[in-house]
Amino acid sequence: MISVNLLLAIIGAAFLLPLIWLVDAALNPHASAALTGPAWSLSNFRAALAAGAGGAIKNSLYLAMVSTIVATSVSTIAAFALSRHRVPFKASLLLVILFLAGLPVTLLLIPIFEIYVHLGWLNSPFYTSLVLAATSVPFAIWLLKNFIDQVPRELEEAAAIEGASDLRILWGIVIPLAMPGILVASILTFINSWGAFLIPLVLDANPKDQPGAVGIFQFMSANGVVHFGPLAAYSIIFSAPVVLMYLICSRWLNGGFAFAGGVKG
Amino acid sequence: MANVVLEGVSKYFNGETPAVYDLDLEVEDGEFIVVVGPSGCGKTTTLRMLAGFETPTKGTLRIGGKVMNRIPPKDRNLAMVFQNYALFPHMTIEKNLAFGMKIRRNPRSSIKKEVEEIAGMLGISQLLGRKPGELSGGERQRVALGRALLRQPQVFLLDEPLSNLDAALRAQMRVELKRIHSQYPVTTIYVTHDQVEAMTMADRVALMNGGRLQQIAKPETLYEQPTNIFAASFVGTPKINLLPGKLRRESDGVQLNFLSLTKRLNGSLGEKLSQLPVTEVTVGFRPEDIRLAPQGVDGLHVVSATVELVEPLGSETNVVVRVMDQVITCKLPARTGLSTGDAIRLEFDIPQMKLFDNESTNRLN
């Protein structure tokens, strides 16, 4: 028992110490690779913001939000169709989608770049976010299909016989009941897009459009010298929105399914 | 309101065996039809075809004179009560009730008025603000009924609506459903596997088995004049007694032998039977058509039996007896004073006898 606890404590420390260092370094104007203890000021945050952290976060937010909205809408409709309608070659189609979910982005990036050159879509945050959305869609479809599968079919039939159209059923019955799944898919897409590095770097060469992940990288290697303090502050600014979102959404996610009472099982 | 006509309707899901085969059914405007049969007999598939959730593979389906084969559910103007109620769990009861009216764009004020009216009638007014998860089975059942009533449909479809309720509530809801039907005489098609529901509620009962319609008749007719062995044994508790019998042709009619009894069949039945190439038959007697033979009577219709089991039900007693190698159940008056092992004599009510052809299983008399 003691050895298990000890092991868990060591694993916990392995995760916690770097975090403590990060917070310490962000607040310490003379930060180094060592933990230095309290001599705290906000000067590192000021330095990070001066280096463009604010703008980069705004860009990240734009990319993540647009791609989340696009990916979630598209995958919800696709998942509904795959879950409920007779689609030819459905099983194979689902396998292809699963395969696509595992495909590394690097493999697609060159052809996408080529296509974007032809379409003249380079250097546009909107079109860049579409690619980010596309990378999340396959996994989101799988996730949402499983959630929608669990919405009892009788509920849709009951709505249909009351005169509801397919769209009305999707909007009024399926989406509210699959909301926990839609939230999970949104969060995953958001985080995926928020941390995206390669796609925005390749598809958008405009320095003004660079998101946080690219910003940190450039900031790290800007002067040949690594300034740990401002870098740590930048990291904290960059991760704050995602952490915040997790905290807010966990309230709904804990709620889980709300099917109770709709149909008697 | 409308009549419902099915003409030669079949449904194949995949493969050779049909879920419903060549079904002809005509339901009159305002009629309460109960479709009854064992699991897998095709009754639910029939209902789902009427609702529009399944398309018939063959045949024509008309509601109110209009062919409905390919009309989607939303355009059929029907209401359905599902076995598991299918209430929308994320909406309050009020919103559940108002759902259809909102889709049909009824004015807000009339929605509120009608929802309150129906809730009052069903005794669920105090539940309007709650969600389905907070309701008991009986309450949910009422909400589902209310939602269907608010639809003001041409035809009412009910799919085993009482099967999730306990026995007392089920009996109460049976009465209530009949009351609602007399108040709103909408054409109703009610699917169940429970013969009691079928017998007590239906104007006519449609009995199905193996995807085929066996008989459609008034409850009394179904009980008194079953068309075949299946119909005879599906309806009635305890079940009808089916005994092997033999026919022997004679110059002036036919002689029937079963157990130790011999019965001469004259008249039109005898004539009819003598024409048929049938010798092996099944003889059916309902449990209430067998009684204790009075002392001293030693007629042609009396057999000796041994009591195997006595089931007192209060108002009457079910007695299982053995006659030769056959086990027979009879319904005797209460307080018979019989006990296992007693030797008794039973008398058969011959006019109530049902005679079936062993091969086609159809009734002969």
XYZ file of C-alpha atoms in Angstrom:
630
model
C 0.000 0.000 0.000
C 2.756 2.414 1.007
C 4.833 1.573 -2.061
C 1.811 2.171 -4.305
C 1.173 5.543 -2.708
C 4.843 6.414 -3.021
C 4.812 5.501 -6.698
C 1.697 7.600 -7.270
C 3.309 10.519 -5.411
C 6.383 10.302 -7.641
C 4.252 10.217 -10.799
C 2.214 13.126 -9.459
C 5.370 15.105 -8.708
C 6.692 14.440 -12.191
C 3.668 16.250 -13.569
C 3.359 18.871 -10.870
C 6.975 20.087 -10.615
C 7.251 21.428 -14.164
C 3.942 23.209 -13.643
C 5.189 24.768 -10.413
C 8.346 25.763 -12.217
C 6.314 27.308 -15.010
C 4.262 29.460 -12.637
C 7.369 30.365 -10.618
C 9.378 31.277 -13.721
C 6.545 33.328 -15.163
C 6.419 35.439 -12.044
C 10.177 35.697 -11.513
C 11.976 38.476 -13.420
C 15.299 36.567 -13.119
C 13.987 33.144 -14.040
C 16.386 30.387 -14.954
C 16.088 26.628 -15.401
C 16.123 26.285 -11.595
C 13.305 26.812 -9.150
C 14.147 30.071 -7.401
C 11.396 30.770 -4.942
C 9.368 33.919 -4.444
C 10.634 37.207 -5.768
C 7.623 37.717 -7.902
C 6.584 40.416 -10.336
C 4.406 40.624 -13.467
C 7.230 41.951 -15.637
C 7.492 38.667 -17.562
C 3.828 38.876 -18.559
C 4.395 42.432 -19.722
C 7.355 41.247 -21.799
C 5.327 38.419 -23.323
C 2.450 40.735 -24.233
C 4.900 43.249 -25.683
C 6.260 40.446 -27.872
C 2.780 39.987 -29.381
C 1.278 37.298 -27.161
C -2.047 39.179 -27.103
C -2.419 39.280 -30.883
C -1.316 35.654 -31.234
C -3.937 34.549 -28.711
C -6.572 36.470 -30.639
C -5.506 34.669 -33.832
C -5.619 31.307 -32.047
C -9.057 32.118 -30.740
C -10.287 32.978 -34.234
C -8.850 29.810 -35.801
C -10.096 27.592 -32.982
C -13.580 29.066 -32.874
C -14.239 29.063 -36.601
C -12.888 25.539 -37.021
C -14.897 24.311 -34.009
C -18.146 25.759 -35.338
C -17.549 24.377 -38.829
C -16.322 20.945 -37.709
C -19.070 20.431 -35.109
C -21.884 21.455 -37.449
C -20.637 19.319 -40.299
C -19.950 16.274 -38.145
C -23.290 16.496 -36.312
C -25.210 16.383 -39.586
C -22.960 13.651 -40.985
C -23.232 11.605 -37.794
C -27.034 11.951 -37.812
C -27.192 10.726 -41.378
C -24.822 7.827 -40.674
C -26.666 6.894 -37.514
C -30.219 7.074 -38.824
C -30.421 6.807 -42.562
C -29.752 3.964 -44.907
C -26.455 5.027 -46.450
C -24.993 2.777 -49.142
C -21.730 1.101 -48.077
C -22.176 2.524 -44.593
C -19.838 0.070 -42.850
C -17.002 0.685 -45.294
C -17.628 4.403 -45.190
C -17.315 4.388 -41.407
C -14.052 2.453 -41.636
C -12.692 4.988 -44.133
C -13.672 7.792 -41.761
C -11.931 6.024 -38.894
C -8.854 5.572 -41.066
C -8.887 9.265 -41.938
C -9.098 10.143 -38.252
C -5.749 8.443 -37.762
C -4.035 9.950 -40.801
C -1.169 12.343 -39.897
C -1.741 15.901 -41.052
C 1.780 16.134 -42.457
C 0.789 13.660 -45.145
C -1.969 15.932 -46.408
C -0.288 19.259 -45.932
C 1.647 19.396 -49.205
C -1.359 18.565 -51.431
C -3.520 20.995 -49.468
C -0.874 23.676 -49.922
C -0.889 22.949 -53.648
C -4.692 23.234 -53.796
C -4.671 26.446 -51.772
C -2.094 27.982 -54.119
C -4.425 27.269 -57.045
C -7.489 28.563 -55.258
C -5.655 31.603 -53.933
C -6.676 30.716 -50.400
C -3.257 31.083 -48.788
C -2.626 33.669 -46.066
C -6.259 33.708 -44.995
C -7.139 32.835 -41.385
C -10.653 31.739 -42.479
C -9.480 29.229 -45.080
C -6.739 28.032 -42.725
C -9.392 27.318 -40.099
C -11.288 25.219 -42.651
C -8.305 22.850 -42.901
C -8.113 22.743 -39.114
C -11.818 21.866 -39.061
C -11.291 19.155 -41.666
C -8.621 17.474 -39.557
C -11.090 17.167 -36.665
C -14.158 16.096 -38.631
C -13.482 12.331 -38.966
C -12.965 11.758 -35.270
C -15.866 14.038 -34.387
C -18.169 12.065 -36.716
C -17.266 8.822 -34.958
C -17.721 10.325 -31.546
C -21.055 11.952 -32.394
C -22.404 8.927 -34.230
C -22.035 6.912 -31.043
C -23.858 9.570 -29.053
C -26.667 9.894 -31.592
C -26.995 6.090 -31.788
C -27.994 6.194 -28.150
C -30.846 8.636 -28.649
C -33.898 6.320 -28.692
C -35.358 6.034 -32.163
C -38.908 6.139 -30.839
C -38.358 9.758 -29.865
C -37.704 10.649 -33.496
C -40.634 8.550 -34.641
C -42.865 10.248 -32.090
C -41.744 13.632 -33.387
C -42.189 12.543 -37.017
C -45.745 11.388 -36.458
C -46.488 14.712 -34.766
C -45.586 16.290 -38.093
C -41.956 17.285 -37.525
C -39.629 17.466 -40.537
C -36.200 15.794 -40.536
C -34.509 19.114 -39.838
C -36.888 19.877 -37.008
C -36.241 16.442 -35.485
C -32.486 16.986 -35.706
C -32.715 20.457 -34.208
C -35.418 19.906 -31.609
C -34.826 16.330 -30.463
C -31.494 14.856 -31.508
C -29.192 17.816 -30.923
C -30.473 18.640 -27.424
C -30.202 14.982 -26.421
C -26.761 14.523 -27.964
C -25.553 17.787 -26.396
C -22.993 16.164 -24.069
C -21.439 14.481 -27.112
C -21.522 17.669 -29.153
C -19.767 19.455 -26.290
C -17.073 16.787 -26.098
C -16.551 16.979 -29.858
C -16.405 20.791 -29.698
C -13.865 20.798 -26.904
C -11.663 18.265 -28.651
C -11.826 20.213 -31.915
C -11.136 23.462 -30.107
C -8.084 22.059 -28.337
C -6.820 20.455 -31.520
C -7.103 23.760 -33.394
C -5.820 25.806 -30.475
C -2.589 23.860 -30.356
C -2.243 23.682 -34.167
C 1.235 24.623 -35.273
C 2.120 23.201 -38.644
C -1.064 24.016 -40.581
C -1.174 27.746 -39.760
C 2.588 27.982 -40.205
C 2.428 26.525 -43.717
C -0.851 27.960 -44.984
C -0.560 31.477 -43.580
C 2.748 33.243 -43.987
C 1.443 36.561 -42.750
C 3.215 37.310 -39.409
C 0.118 39.192 -38.227
C -2.019 36.025 -38.526
C 0.215 33.676 -36.540
C -1.514 31.872 -33.677
C -0.103 31.323 -30.174
C 1.635 28.019 -30.871
C 3.683 29.564 -33.681
C 4.155 32.710 -31.586
C 5.756 30.772 -28.715
C 8.086 28.993 -31.095
C 9.207 32.235 -32.687
C 9.497 33.900 -29.306
C 11.653 31.059 -28.029
C 14.182 31.354 -30.811
C 13.915 35.101 -31.351
C 17.263 36.318 -29.984
C 19.261 33.111 -29.861
C 18.978 33.310 -26.072
C 16.089 31.652 -24.235
C 14.423 34.029 -21.764
C 12.724 31.558 -19.462
C 10.636 34.081 -17.567
C 8.760 35.706 -20.454
C 8.521 32.320 -22.191
C 6.833 30.805 -19.140
C 4.490 33.780 -18.944
C 3.646 33.341 -22.652
C 2.900 29.663 -22.051
C 0.551 30.476 -19.208
C -1.282 33.098 -21.247
C -1.535 30.590 -24.103
C -2.920 27.706 -22.045
C -5.294 29.742 -19.866
C -8.295 29.794 -22.254
C -8.236 26.017 -22.755
C -7.989 25.314 -19.037
C -10.795 27.764 -18.402
C -12.979 26.104 -21.025
C -12.410 22.678 -19.484
C -13.502 23.985 -16.108
C -16.660 25.566 -17.474
C -17.676 22.603 -19.622
C -16.985 19.929 -17.019
C -20.184 21.057 -15.320
C -22.270 19.938 -18.317
C -20.167 16.917 -19.062
C -20.688 15.569 -15.562
C -24.407 15.872 -16.164
C -24.063 13.135 -18.770
C -27.076 11.898 -20.609
C -30.484 13.259 -19.954
C -32.508 10.415 -21.470
C -34.049 9.399 -18.168
C -37.789 9.147 -18.375
C -38.160 9.607 -22.098
C -38.648 5.975 -22.838
C -39.052 3.125 -20.446
C -36.323 0.576 -20.970
C -61.440 10.644 -38.790
C -61.110 8.071 -41.469
C -61.395 4.441 -42.342
C -58.319 2.294 -42.857
C -58.034 -0.298 -45.595
C -55.188 -2.734 -46.136
C -55.324 -4.738 -49.340
C -52.979 -7.667 -49.786
C -50.270 -5.958 -47.752
C -47.017 -7.891 -47.291
C -43.777 -6.841 -45.694
C -40.472 -8.604 -46.266
C -37.523 -7.190 -44.339
C -34.909 -9.362 -45.946
C -34.934 -12.923 -47.085
C -37.836 -15.209 -47.708
C -39.977 -15.068 -44.570
C -42.451 -12.226 -44.556
C -43.122 -10.308 -41.350
C -46.627 -9.687 -42.662
C -48.170 -11.698 -45.476
C -51.089 -10.810 -47.734
C -52.979 -8.899 -45.084
C -56.513 -7.752 -45.860
C -58.024 -5.579 -43.177
C -60.784 -3.021 -43.256
C -61.286 -0.758 -40.273
C -64.386 1.377 -40.288
C -64.471 5.019 -39.379
C -64.566 5.360 -35.595
C -64.027 1.684 -34.965
C -61.800 0.379 -32.160
C -59.801 -2.533 -33.568
C -57.404 -4.543 -31.450
C -54.691 -6.404 -33.316
C -53.587 -9.262 -31.124
C -51.181 -12.156 -31.436
C -48.046 -13.699 -29.967
C -44.607 -12.040 -30.278
C -43.373 -11.899 -33.848
C -46.830 -12.352 -35.392
C -46.482 -9.159 -37.441
C -48.812 -6.952 -35.445
C -46.236 -4.276 -34.656
C -44.956 -4.319 -38.249
C -48.527 -3.756 -39.411
C -48.849 -0.782 -37.090
C -45.497 0.618 -38.208
C -46.584 0.368 -41.834
C -49.742 2.297 -40.966
C -47.647 4.919 -39.185
C -45.293 5.205 -42.145
C -42.139 3.968 -40.407
C -42.079 0.970 -42.746
C -43.121 0.771 -46.379
C -45.208 -2.236 -47.476
C -43.341 -4.500 -49.878
C -46.616 -5.373 -51.623
C -50.205 -4.292 -51.434
C -52.055 -1.056 -50.869
C -52.580 0.853 -47.671
C -55.384 3.427 -47.639
C -56.284 5.859 -44.914
C -59.418 7.910 -45.492
C -59.562 6.675 -49.052
C -56.081 7.961 -49.869
C -53.234 5.594 -50.794
C -50.580 6.067 -48.127
C -47.885 3.553 -49.118
C -45.197 6.168 -49.687
C -46.493 9.141 -47.699
C -44.045 10.027 -44.887
C -45.302 9.784 -41.287
C -45.419 13.529 -40.814
C -48.007 13.941 -43.579
C -50.370 11.150 -42.522
C -52.142 12.992 -39.734
C -52.013 10.084 -37.312
C -51.236 9.913 -33.637
C -49.335 7.099 -31.999
C -48.783 6.013 -28.442
C -45.572 4.022 -28.085
C -44.956 1.074 -25.815
C -42.248 2.988 -23.953
C -44.174 6.280 -24.232
C -41.415 8.117 -26.201
C -41.752 11.384 -24.304
C -39.081 13.964 -25.035
C -36.907 13.801 -21.913
C -35.450 17.291 -22.264
C -38.823 19.010 -22.388
C -41.373 19.679 -19.677
C -44.695 17.864 -19.845
C -46.329 21.034 -21.108
C -43.827 21.279 -23.966
C -44.204 17.580 -24.702
C -47.944 18.056 -25.045
C -47.619 21.221 -27.092
C -44.897 19.862 -29.407
C -47.137 18.836 -32.294
C -49.400 21.872 -32.090
C -46.369 24.129 -32.227
C -45.136 22.363 -35.352
C -48.550 22.749 -36.896
C -48.327 26.470 -36.068
C -51.442 26.670 -33.934
C -51.753 30.082 -32.267
C -50.056 30.279 -28.889
C -53.228 31.068 -26.969
C -55.103 28.055 -28.342
C -52.141 25.760 -27.623
C -52.162 26.793 -23.986
C -55.911 26.403 -23.700
C -56.034 22.976 -25.312
C -53.031 21.645 -23.393
C -54.637 22.696 -20.126
C -57.950 21.174 -21.156
C -56.475 17.806 -22.059
C -54.249 17.827 -18.951
C -57.337 18.450 -16.849
C -59.211 15.614 -18.491
C -56.333 13.189 -17.932
C -55.643 14.419 -14.402
C -52.081 15.563 -15.097
C -52.535 19.337 -14.673
C -50.199 19.434 -11.682
C -47.413 17.772 -13.689
C -47.173 20.292 -16.547
C -43.993 21.909 -15.215
C -42.127 18.639 -14.620
C -39.948 16.575 -16.890
C -40.756 12.983 -17.932
C -37.990 11.586 -15.695
C -39.864 12.774 -12.606
C -43.083 10.950 -13.501
C -44.340 7.473 -12.665
C -45.172 4.976 -15.407
C -48.902 5.650 -15.231
C -48.380 9.402 -15.372
C -46.102 9.101 -18.398
C -48.706 6.928 -20.047
C -51.291 9.670 -19.586
C -48.943 12.289 -21.010
C -48.317 10.113 -24.070
C -52.073 9.700 -24.497
C -52.596 13.420 -24.068
C -50.002 14.205 -26.715
C -51.731 11.828 -29.116
C -55.188 13.267 -28.384
C -53.997 16.827 -29.008
C -52.981 15.742 -32.500
C -56.699 15.369 -33.375
C -55.709 12.599 -35.731
C -57.561 10.741 -38.476
C -56.472 7.501 -36.850
C -55.125 6.620 -33.445
C -52.351 3.993 -33.295
C -51.452 2.388 -29.979
C -48.533 -0.014 -29.646
C -48.886 -2.100 -26.485
C -49.549 1.053 -24.487
C -50.331 -0.736 -21.230
C -47.626 -3.371 -21.159
C -45.298 -1.383 -18.887
C -47.918 -0.768 -16.210
C -48.732 -2.905 -13.200
C -51.865 -5.043 -13.199
C -54.111 -2.682 -11.227
C -53.152 0.346 -13.270
C -53.578 -1.622 -16.471
C -57.155 -2.511 -15.560
C -57.865 1.116 -14.738
C -56.322 2.411 -17.965
C -58.309 -0.111 -20.017
C -61.503 1.453 -18.741
C -60.135 4.937 -19.225
C -59.063 4.270 -22.821
C -62.522 2.993 -23.654
C -64.034 6.066 -22.025
C -61.757 8.343 -24.055
C -62.702 6.474 -27.214
C -66.404 6.934 -26.558
C -65.735 10.617 -25.901
C -63.583 11.045 -29.030
C -64.689 8.282 -31.387
C -61.562 8.308 -33.554
C -60.679 5.227 -35.596
C -58.312 3.332 -33.302
C -55.889 0.521 -34.018
C -54.548 -0.963 -30.846
C -51.791 -3.566 -30.843
C -51.302 -5.912 -27.915
C -50.288 -9.448 -27.073
C -52.710 -9.497 -24.154
C -55.952 -11.304 -24.994
C -57.720 -9.694 -22.043
C -57.100 -6.231 -23.509
C -58.269 -7.494 -26.880
C -61.466 -9.048 -25.552
C -62.424 -6.206 -23.213
C -61.659 -3.197 -25.399
C -62.191 -4.096 -29.022
C -65.168 -3.504 -31.254
C -63.508 -6.161 -33.373
C -60.390 -8.223 -32.746
C -57.896 -8.980 -35.505
C -55.966 -12.080 -34.542
C -52.589 -12.570 -36.239
C -50.071 -15.379 -36.242
C -46.925 -15.888 -38.313
C -47.550 -12.715 -40.287
C -51.024 -13.791 -41.357
C -54.435 -12.672 -40.260
C -56.175 -15.627 -38.627
C -59.543 -14.117 -37.893
C -61.180 -10.755 -37.545
C -64.371 -10.749 -35.532
C -66.228 -9.335 -32.579
C -64.742 -10.574 -29.277
C -67.702 -12.882 -28.574
C -67.570 -14.349 -32.062
C -63.839 -14.916 -31.808
C -64.428 -16.783 -28.565
C -67.502 -18.729 -29.626
C -66.640 -19.405 -33.248
C -62.862 -19.499 -33.680
C -61.894 -20.181 -37.294
C -59.035 -22.510 -36.466
C -57.117 -24.246 -33.702
C -54.794 -21.269 -33.199
C -57.685 -18.830 -32.713
C -59.409 -21.259 -30.357
C -56.363 -21.745 -28.172
C -55.120 -18.126 -28.196
C -58.290 -16.765 -26.663
C -59.640 -17.962 -23.323
C -58.147 -18.646 -19.907
C -57.667 -21.444 -19.047
C -57.072 -22.618 -22.574
C -59.540 -24.629 -24.616
C -59.142 -28.420 -24.225
C -58.099 -30.023 -27.491
C -58.637 -33.775 -27.718
C -57.913 -36.212 -30.519
C -61.020 -37.583 -32.206
C -61.931 -39.985 -34.994
C -64.710 -39.764 -37.573
C -66.423 -42.821 -38.953
C -68.724 -42.516 -41.912
C -72.064 -44.262 -41.672
C -75.016 -44.513 -43.984
C -76.990 -41.713 -42.284
C -74.265 -39.395 -41.083
C -70.997 -39.548 -39.205
C -69.932 -41.004 -35.911
C -67.394 -39.114 -33.791
C -65.271 -40.909 -31.201
C -63.207 -39.115 -28.578
C -62.102 -40.241 -25.126
C -64.560 -43.015 -24.299
C -67.444 -41.202 -25.931
C -69.249 -41.821 -29.156
C -71.388 -39.128 -30.703
C -73.514 -39.411 -33.767
C -73.447 -36.264 -35.902
C -76.552 -35.870 -38.002
C -78.066 -33.069 -39.987
C -76.121 -30.596 -42.045
C -72.899 -31.036 -40.070
C -73.032 -34.792 -40.473
C -73.687 -34.378 -44.155
C -70.827 -31.923 -44.529
C -68.416 -34.138 -42.637
C -69.342 -37.212 -44.586
C -68.310 -35.401 -47.775
C -64.832 -34.637 -46.436
C -61.932 -37.056 -46.738
C -61.141 -36.464 -43.062
C -60.915 -39.140 -40.400
C -58.608 -37.637 -37.772
C -59.990 -34.509 -36.093
C -59.375 -32.376 -33.014
C -62.251 -31.916 -30.615
C -62.298 -28.687 -28.613
C -64.170 -27.954 -25.402
C -63.792 -24.724 -23.445
C -63.178 -25.387 -19.714
C -66.587 -23.932 -18.843
C -68.325 -26.358 -21.212
C -67.348 -29.318 -19.047
C -69.199 -29.808 -15.773
C -69.627 -32.356 -13.004
C -72.188 -34.937 -14.006
C -75.156 -35.011 -11.610
C -75.440 -38.129 -9.459
C -77.124 -41.033 -11.174
C -76.860 -39.558 -14.659
C -75.012 -41.941 -16.853
C -75.594 -40.477 -20.246
C -73.734 -40.606 -23.471
C -71.662 -37.534 -22.637
C -70.252 -38.596 -19.299
C -66.701 -39.753 -18.644
C -64.863 -40.831 -15.490
C -61.905 -38.681 -14.457
C -59.309 -38.373 -11.732
C -58.577 -34.978 -10.174
C -54.933 -33.971 -10.586
C -54.950 -30.345 -9.465
C -57.466 -27.978 -7.872
C -57.026 -24.218 -8.321
C -59.616 -22.304 -6.296
C -60.040 -18.777 -7.717
C -62.686 -17.655 -5.258
C -65.661 -17.240 -7.548
C -64.899 -20.472 -9.353
C -62.464 -23.368 -9.335
C -60.195 -24.540 -12.115
C -59.799 -28.292 -11.889
C -57.240 -30.224 -13.895
C -58.304 -33.836 -14.404
C -57.025 -36.873 -16.190
C -59.350 -38.785 -18.463
C -57.706 -41.878 -19.902
C -54.411 -40.503 -21.301
C -55.672 -36.929 -21.718
C -55.299 -33.993 -19.331
C -58.349 -31.733 -19.295
C -58.956 -28.442 -17.543
C -62.465 -27.589 -16.479
C -63.974 -24.559 -14.828
C -66.228 -25.686 -11.986
C -68.233 -23.669 -9.464
C -66.575 -22.520 -6.239
C -66.623 -24.824 -3.199
C -66.630 -28.081 -5.125
C -64.921 -29.779 -2.198
C -62.701 -31.690 -4.598
C -59.145 -32.653 -3.808
C -56.318 -34.299 -5.701
C -56.893 -37.966 -6.405
C -60.698 -37.810 -6.252
C -62.582 -39.850 -8.809
C -65.261 -37.772 -10.508
C -67.544 -37.950 -13.496
C -67.677 -35.161 -16.049
C -70.315 -34.209 -18.548
C -69.500 -32.456 -21.842
C -71.762 -29.755 -23.225
C -71.923 -31.211 -26.727
C -73.606 -28.215 -28.470
C -70.558 -26.130 -27.506
C -68.141 -28.615 -29.046
C -65.701 -27.244 -31.630
C -64.459 -29.620 -34.256
C -61.221 -28.959 -36.160
C -59.622 -30.543 -39.196
C -56.221 -31.877 -38.137
C -54.571 -31.032 -41.427
C -55.783 -27.506 -42.216
C -56.511 -26.808 -38.485
C -59.716 -25.064 -39.635
C -62.938 -25.465 -37.726
C -65.364 -27.915 -39.305
C -68.645 -27.198 -37.468
